Coordinates of N, CA and C in Angstrom, one line a residue:
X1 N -71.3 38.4 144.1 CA -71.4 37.9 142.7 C -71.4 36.4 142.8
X2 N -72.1 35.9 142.1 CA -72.2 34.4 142.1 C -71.4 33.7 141.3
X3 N -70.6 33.1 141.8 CA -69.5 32.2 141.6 C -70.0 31.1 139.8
X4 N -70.8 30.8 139.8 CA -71.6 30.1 139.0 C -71.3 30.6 137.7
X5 N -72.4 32.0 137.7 CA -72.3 32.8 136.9 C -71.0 33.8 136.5
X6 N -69.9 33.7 137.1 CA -69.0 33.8 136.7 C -67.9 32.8 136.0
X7 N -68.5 31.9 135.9 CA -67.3 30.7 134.8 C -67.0 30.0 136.0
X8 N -67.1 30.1 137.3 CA -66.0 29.2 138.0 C -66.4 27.9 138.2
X9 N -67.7 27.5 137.8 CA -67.7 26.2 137.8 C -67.6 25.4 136.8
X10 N -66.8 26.0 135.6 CA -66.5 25.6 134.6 C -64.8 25.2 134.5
X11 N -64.1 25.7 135.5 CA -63.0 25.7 136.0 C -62.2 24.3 137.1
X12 N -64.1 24.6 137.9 CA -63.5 23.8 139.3 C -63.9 22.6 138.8
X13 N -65.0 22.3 137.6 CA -65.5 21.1 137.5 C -65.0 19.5 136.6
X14 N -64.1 18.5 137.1 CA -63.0 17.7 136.3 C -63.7 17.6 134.9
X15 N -65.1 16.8 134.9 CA -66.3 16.1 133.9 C -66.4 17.4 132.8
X16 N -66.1 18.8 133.3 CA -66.6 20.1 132.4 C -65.3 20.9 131.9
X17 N -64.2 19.7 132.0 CA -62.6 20.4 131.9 C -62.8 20.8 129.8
X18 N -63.5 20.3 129.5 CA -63.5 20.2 127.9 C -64.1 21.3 127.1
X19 N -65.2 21.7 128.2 CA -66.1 23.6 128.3 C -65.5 24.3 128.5
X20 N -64.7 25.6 127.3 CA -64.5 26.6 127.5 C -65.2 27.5 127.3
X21 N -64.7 28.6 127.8 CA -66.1 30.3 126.9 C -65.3 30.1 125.5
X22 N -64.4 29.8 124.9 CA -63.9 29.7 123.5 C -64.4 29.0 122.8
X23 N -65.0 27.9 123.5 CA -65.7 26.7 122.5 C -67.3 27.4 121.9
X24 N -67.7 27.0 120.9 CA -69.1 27.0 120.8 C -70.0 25.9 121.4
X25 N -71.0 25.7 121.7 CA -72.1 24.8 122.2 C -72.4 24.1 121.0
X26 N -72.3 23.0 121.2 CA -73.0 21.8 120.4 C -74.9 22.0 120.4
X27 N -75.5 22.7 121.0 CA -76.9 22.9 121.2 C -77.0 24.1 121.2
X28 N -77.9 24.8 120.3 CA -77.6 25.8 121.1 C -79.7 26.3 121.1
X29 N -80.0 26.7 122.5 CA -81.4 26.2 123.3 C -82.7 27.6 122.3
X30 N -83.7 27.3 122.4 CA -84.3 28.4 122.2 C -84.5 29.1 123.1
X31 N -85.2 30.6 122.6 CA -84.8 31.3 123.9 C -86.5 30.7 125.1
X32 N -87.0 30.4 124.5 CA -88.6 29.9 125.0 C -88.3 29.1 126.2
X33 N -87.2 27.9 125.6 CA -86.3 27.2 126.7 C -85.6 27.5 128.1
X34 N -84.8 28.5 127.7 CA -83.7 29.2 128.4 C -84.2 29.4 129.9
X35 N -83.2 29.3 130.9 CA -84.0 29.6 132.3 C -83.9 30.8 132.8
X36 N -84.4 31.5 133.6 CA -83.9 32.8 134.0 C -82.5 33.3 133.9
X37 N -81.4 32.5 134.0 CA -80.7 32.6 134.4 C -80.0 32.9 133.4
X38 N -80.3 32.3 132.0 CA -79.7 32.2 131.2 C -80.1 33.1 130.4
X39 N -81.3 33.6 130.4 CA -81.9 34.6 129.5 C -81.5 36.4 130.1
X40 N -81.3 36.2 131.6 CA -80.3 37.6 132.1 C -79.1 37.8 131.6
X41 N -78.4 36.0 131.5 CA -77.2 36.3 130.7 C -76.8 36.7 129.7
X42 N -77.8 36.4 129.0 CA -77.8 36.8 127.3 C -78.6 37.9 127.3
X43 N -79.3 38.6 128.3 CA -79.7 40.4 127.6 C -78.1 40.4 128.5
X44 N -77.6 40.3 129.6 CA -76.7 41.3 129.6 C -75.4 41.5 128.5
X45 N -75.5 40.3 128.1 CA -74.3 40.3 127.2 C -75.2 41.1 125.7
X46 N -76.4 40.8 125.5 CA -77.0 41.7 124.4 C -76.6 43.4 125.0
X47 N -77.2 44.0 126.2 CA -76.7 45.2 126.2 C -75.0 45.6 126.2
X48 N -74.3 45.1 126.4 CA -72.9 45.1 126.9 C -72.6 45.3 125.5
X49 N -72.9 44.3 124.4 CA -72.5 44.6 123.1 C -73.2 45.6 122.4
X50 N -74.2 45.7 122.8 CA -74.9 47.2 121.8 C -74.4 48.5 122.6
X51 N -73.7 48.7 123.7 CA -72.9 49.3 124.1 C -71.7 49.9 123.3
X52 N -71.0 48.5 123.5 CA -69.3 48.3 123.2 C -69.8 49.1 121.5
X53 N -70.8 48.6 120.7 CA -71.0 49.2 119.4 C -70.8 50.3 119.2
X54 N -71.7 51.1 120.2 CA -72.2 52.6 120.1 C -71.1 53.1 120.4
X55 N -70.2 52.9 121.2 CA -68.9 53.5 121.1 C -68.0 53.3 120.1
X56 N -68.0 52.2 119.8 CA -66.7 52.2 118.6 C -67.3 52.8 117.4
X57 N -68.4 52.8 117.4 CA -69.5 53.5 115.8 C -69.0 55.5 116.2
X58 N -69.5 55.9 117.9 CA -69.2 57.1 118.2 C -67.3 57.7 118.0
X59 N -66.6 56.3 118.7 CA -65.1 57.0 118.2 C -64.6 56.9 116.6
X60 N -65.5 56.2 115.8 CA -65.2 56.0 114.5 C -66.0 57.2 113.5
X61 N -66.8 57.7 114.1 CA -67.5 59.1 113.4 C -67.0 60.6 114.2
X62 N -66.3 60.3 115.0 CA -65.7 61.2 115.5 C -63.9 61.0 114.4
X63 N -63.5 60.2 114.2 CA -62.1 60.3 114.1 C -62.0 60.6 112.2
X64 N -63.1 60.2 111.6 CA -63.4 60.3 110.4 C -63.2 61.8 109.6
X65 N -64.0 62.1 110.4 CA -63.8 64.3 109.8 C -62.3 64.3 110.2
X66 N -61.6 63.8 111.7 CA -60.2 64.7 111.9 C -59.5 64.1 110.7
X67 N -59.4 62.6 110.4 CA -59.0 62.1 109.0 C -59.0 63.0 108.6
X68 N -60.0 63.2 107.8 CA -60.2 64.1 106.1 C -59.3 65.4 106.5
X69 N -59.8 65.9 107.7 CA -59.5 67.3 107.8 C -57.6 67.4 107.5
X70 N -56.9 66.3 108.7 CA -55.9 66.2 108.5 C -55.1 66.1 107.3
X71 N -55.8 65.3 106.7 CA -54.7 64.6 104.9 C -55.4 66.4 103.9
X72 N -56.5 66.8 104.1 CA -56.9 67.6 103.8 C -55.6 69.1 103.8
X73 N -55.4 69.2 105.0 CA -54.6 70.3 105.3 C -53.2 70.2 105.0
X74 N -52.7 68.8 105.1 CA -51.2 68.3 104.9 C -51.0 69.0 103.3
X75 N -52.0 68.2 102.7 CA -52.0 68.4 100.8 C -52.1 69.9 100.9
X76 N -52.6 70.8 101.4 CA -52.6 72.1 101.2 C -51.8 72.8 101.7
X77 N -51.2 72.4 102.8 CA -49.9 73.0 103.3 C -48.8 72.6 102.5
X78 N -48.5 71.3 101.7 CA -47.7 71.0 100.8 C -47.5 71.8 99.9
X79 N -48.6 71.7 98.9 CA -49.2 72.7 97.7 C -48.9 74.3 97.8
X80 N -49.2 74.5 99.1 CA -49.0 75.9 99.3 C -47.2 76.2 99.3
X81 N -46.9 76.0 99.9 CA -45.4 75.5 100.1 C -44.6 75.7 99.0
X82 N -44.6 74.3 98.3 CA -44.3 74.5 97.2 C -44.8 75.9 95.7
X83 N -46.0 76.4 96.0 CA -46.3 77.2 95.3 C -45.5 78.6 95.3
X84 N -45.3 79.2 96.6 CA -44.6 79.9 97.5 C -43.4 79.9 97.2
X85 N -42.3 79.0 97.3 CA -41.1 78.8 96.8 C -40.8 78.8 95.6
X86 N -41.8 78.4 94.2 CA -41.5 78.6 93.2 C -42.2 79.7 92.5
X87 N -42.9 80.6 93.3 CA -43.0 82.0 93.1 C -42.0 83.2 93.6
X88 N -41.2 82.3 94.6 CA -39.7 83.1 95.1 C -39.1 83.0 94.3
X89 N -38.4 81.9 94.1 CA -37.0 81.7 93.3 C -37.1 81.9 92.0
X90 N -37.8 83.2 91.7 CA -37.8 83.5 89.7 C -37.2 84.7 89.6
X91 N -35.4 84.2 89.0 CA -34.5 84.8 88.6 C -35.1 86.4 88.6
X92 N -36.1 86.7 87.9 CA -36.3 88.1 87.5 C -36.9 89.0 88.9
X93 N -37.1 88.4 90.4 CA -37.5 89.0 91.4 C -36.3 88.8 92.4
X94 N -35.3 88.6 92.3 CA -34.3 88.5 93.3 C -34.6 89.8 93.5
X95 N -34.0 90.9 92.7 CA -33.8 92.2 92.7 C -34.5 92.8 93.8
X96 N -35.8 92.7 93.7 CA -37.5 93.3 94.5 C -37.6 92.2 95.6
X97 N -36.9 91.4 95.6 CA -36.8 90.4 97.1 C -35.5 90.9 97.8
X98 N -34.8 91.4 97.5 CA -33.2 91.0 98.0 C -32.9 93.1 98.2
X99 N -34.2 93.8 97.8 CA -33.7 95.2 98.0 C -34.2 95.8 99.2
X100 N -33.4 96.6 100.1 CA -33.9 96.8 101.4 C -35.2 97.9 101.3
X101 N -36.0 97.8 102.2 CA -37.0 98.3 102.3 C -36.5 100.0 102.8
X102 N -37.2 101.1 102.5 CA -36.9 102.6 102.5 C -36.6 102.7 104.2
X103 N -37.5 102.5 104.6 CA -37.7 102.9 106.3 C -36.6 101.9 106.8
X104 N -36.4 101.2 106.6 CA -34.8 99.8 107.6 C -34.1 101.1 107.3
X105 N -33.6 101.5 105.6 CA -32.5 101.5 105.1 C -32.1 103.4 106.1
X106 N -33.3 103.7 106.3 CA -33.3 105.3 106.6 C -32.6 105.1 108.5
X107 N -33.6 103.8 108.8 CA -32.8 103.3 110.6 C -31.5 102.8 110.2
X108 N -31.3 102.2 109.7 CA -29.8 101.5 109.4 C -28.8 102.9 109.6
X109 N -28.8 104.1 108.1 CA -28.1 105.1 108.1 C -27.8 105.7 109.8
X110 N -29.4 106.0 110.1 CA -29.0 106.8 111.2 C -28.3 106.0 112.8
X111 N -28.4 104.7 112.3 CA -27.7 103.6 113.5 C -26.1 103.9 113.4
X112 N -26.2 103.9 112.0 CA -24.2 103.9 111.5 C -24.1 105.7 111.4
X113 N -24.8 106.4 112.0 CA -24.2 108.0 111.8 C -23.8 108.0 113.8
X114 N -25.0 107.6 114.6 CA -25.2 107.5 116.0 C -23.8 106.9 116.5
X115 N -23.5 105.3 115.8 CA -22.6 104.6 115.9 C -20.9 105.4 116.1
X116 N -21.2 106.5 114.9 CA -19.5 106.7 114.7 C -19.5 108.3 115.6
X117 N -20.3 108.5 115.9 CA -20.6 109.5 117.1 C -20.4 108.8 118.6
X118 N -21.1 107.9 118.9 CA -20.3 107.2 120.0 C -18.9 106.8 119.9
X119 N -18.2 106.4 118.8 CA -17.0 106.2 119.1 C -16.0 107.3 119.2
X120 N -16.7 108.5 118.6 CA -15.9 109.1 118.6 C -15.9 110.0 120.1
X121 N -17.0 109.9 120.8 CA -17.1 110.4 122.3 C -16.3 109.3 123.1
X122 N -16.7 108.6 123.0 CA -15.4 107.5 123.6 C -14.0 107.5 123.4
X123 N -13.5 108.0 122.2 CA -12.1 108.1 121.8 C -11.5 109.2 122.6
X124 N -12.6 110.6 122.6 CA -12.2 111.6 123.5 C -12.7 111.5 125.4
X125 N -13.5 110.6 125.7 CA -13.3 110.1 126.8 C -11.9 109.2 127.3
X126 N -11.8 108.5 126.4 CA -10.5 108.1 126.9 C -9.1 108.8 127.2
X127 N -9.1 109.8 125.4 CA -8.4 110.4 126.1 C -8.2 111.6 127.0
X128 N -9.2 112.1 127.5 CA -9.0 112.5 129.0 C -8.7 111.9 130.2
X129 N -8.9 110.2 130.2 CA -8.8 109.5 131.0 C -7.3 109.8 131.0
X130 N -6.8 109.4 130.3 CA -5.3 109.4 129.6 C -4.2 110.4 129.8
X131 N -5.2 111.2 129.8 CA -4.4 113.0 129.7 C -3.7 112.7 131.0
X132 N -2.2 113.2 131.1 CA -1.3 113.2 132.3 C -1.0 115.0 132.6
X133 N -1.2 115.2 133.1 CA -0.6 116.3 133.8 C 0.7 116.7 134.2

């Protein structure tokens, strides 16, 4: 790469200490003017930026729908939410919310009939363990 065309003689040079790339140009040339050198510099910096564009235009039409979609779904998940809870909590549905369903209540029974049958095999297991002779 050529040292030139990289800024460095804008660096090494005492008379050119006052030229930065931050400054603007007091002249600035037509392109009719311009020398080779200068007119490669300026398409590459022309493509470089219509580059850098296309990307930030591509991640900004990309991020745009996830936006909407996001704030979109938040407010509906809110809404829903709250809709939901204050379709629970109405005094006149505890009853039909809070009553066991047929089938639990029919496994429940037969858990607590099973339950007092094991204990009670176990009560007479032990005491045979027990039994003394």
């Amino acid at each position: 790469i050529n040292a030139e065309y990289m800024g460095a003689d804008v660096y090494t040079q005492q008379s050119n200490m006052a030229h930065t790339f931050n400054e603007m140009p007091q002249v600035i040339k037509n392109a009719s003017q311009m020398s080779t050198h200068e007119r490669r510099d300026t398409e590459i910096i022309k493509q470089l930026l219509d580059r850098y564009f296309s990307i930030i235009r591509k991640n900004i039409a990309d991020q745009v729908p996830k936006s909407v979609i996001h704030f979109l779904v938040n407010k509906l998940k809110k809404d829903l939410q709250q809709e939901l809870i204050s379709a629970m909590y109405k005094e006149e549905l505890f009853g039909e919310l809070l009553r066991e369903a047929d089938d639990i209540a029919t496994k429940r029974k037969a858990a607590q009939k099973m339950l007092t049958c094991l204990k009670a095999a176990q009560d007479t297991l032990n005491e045979v363990r027990d039994y003394r002779i």
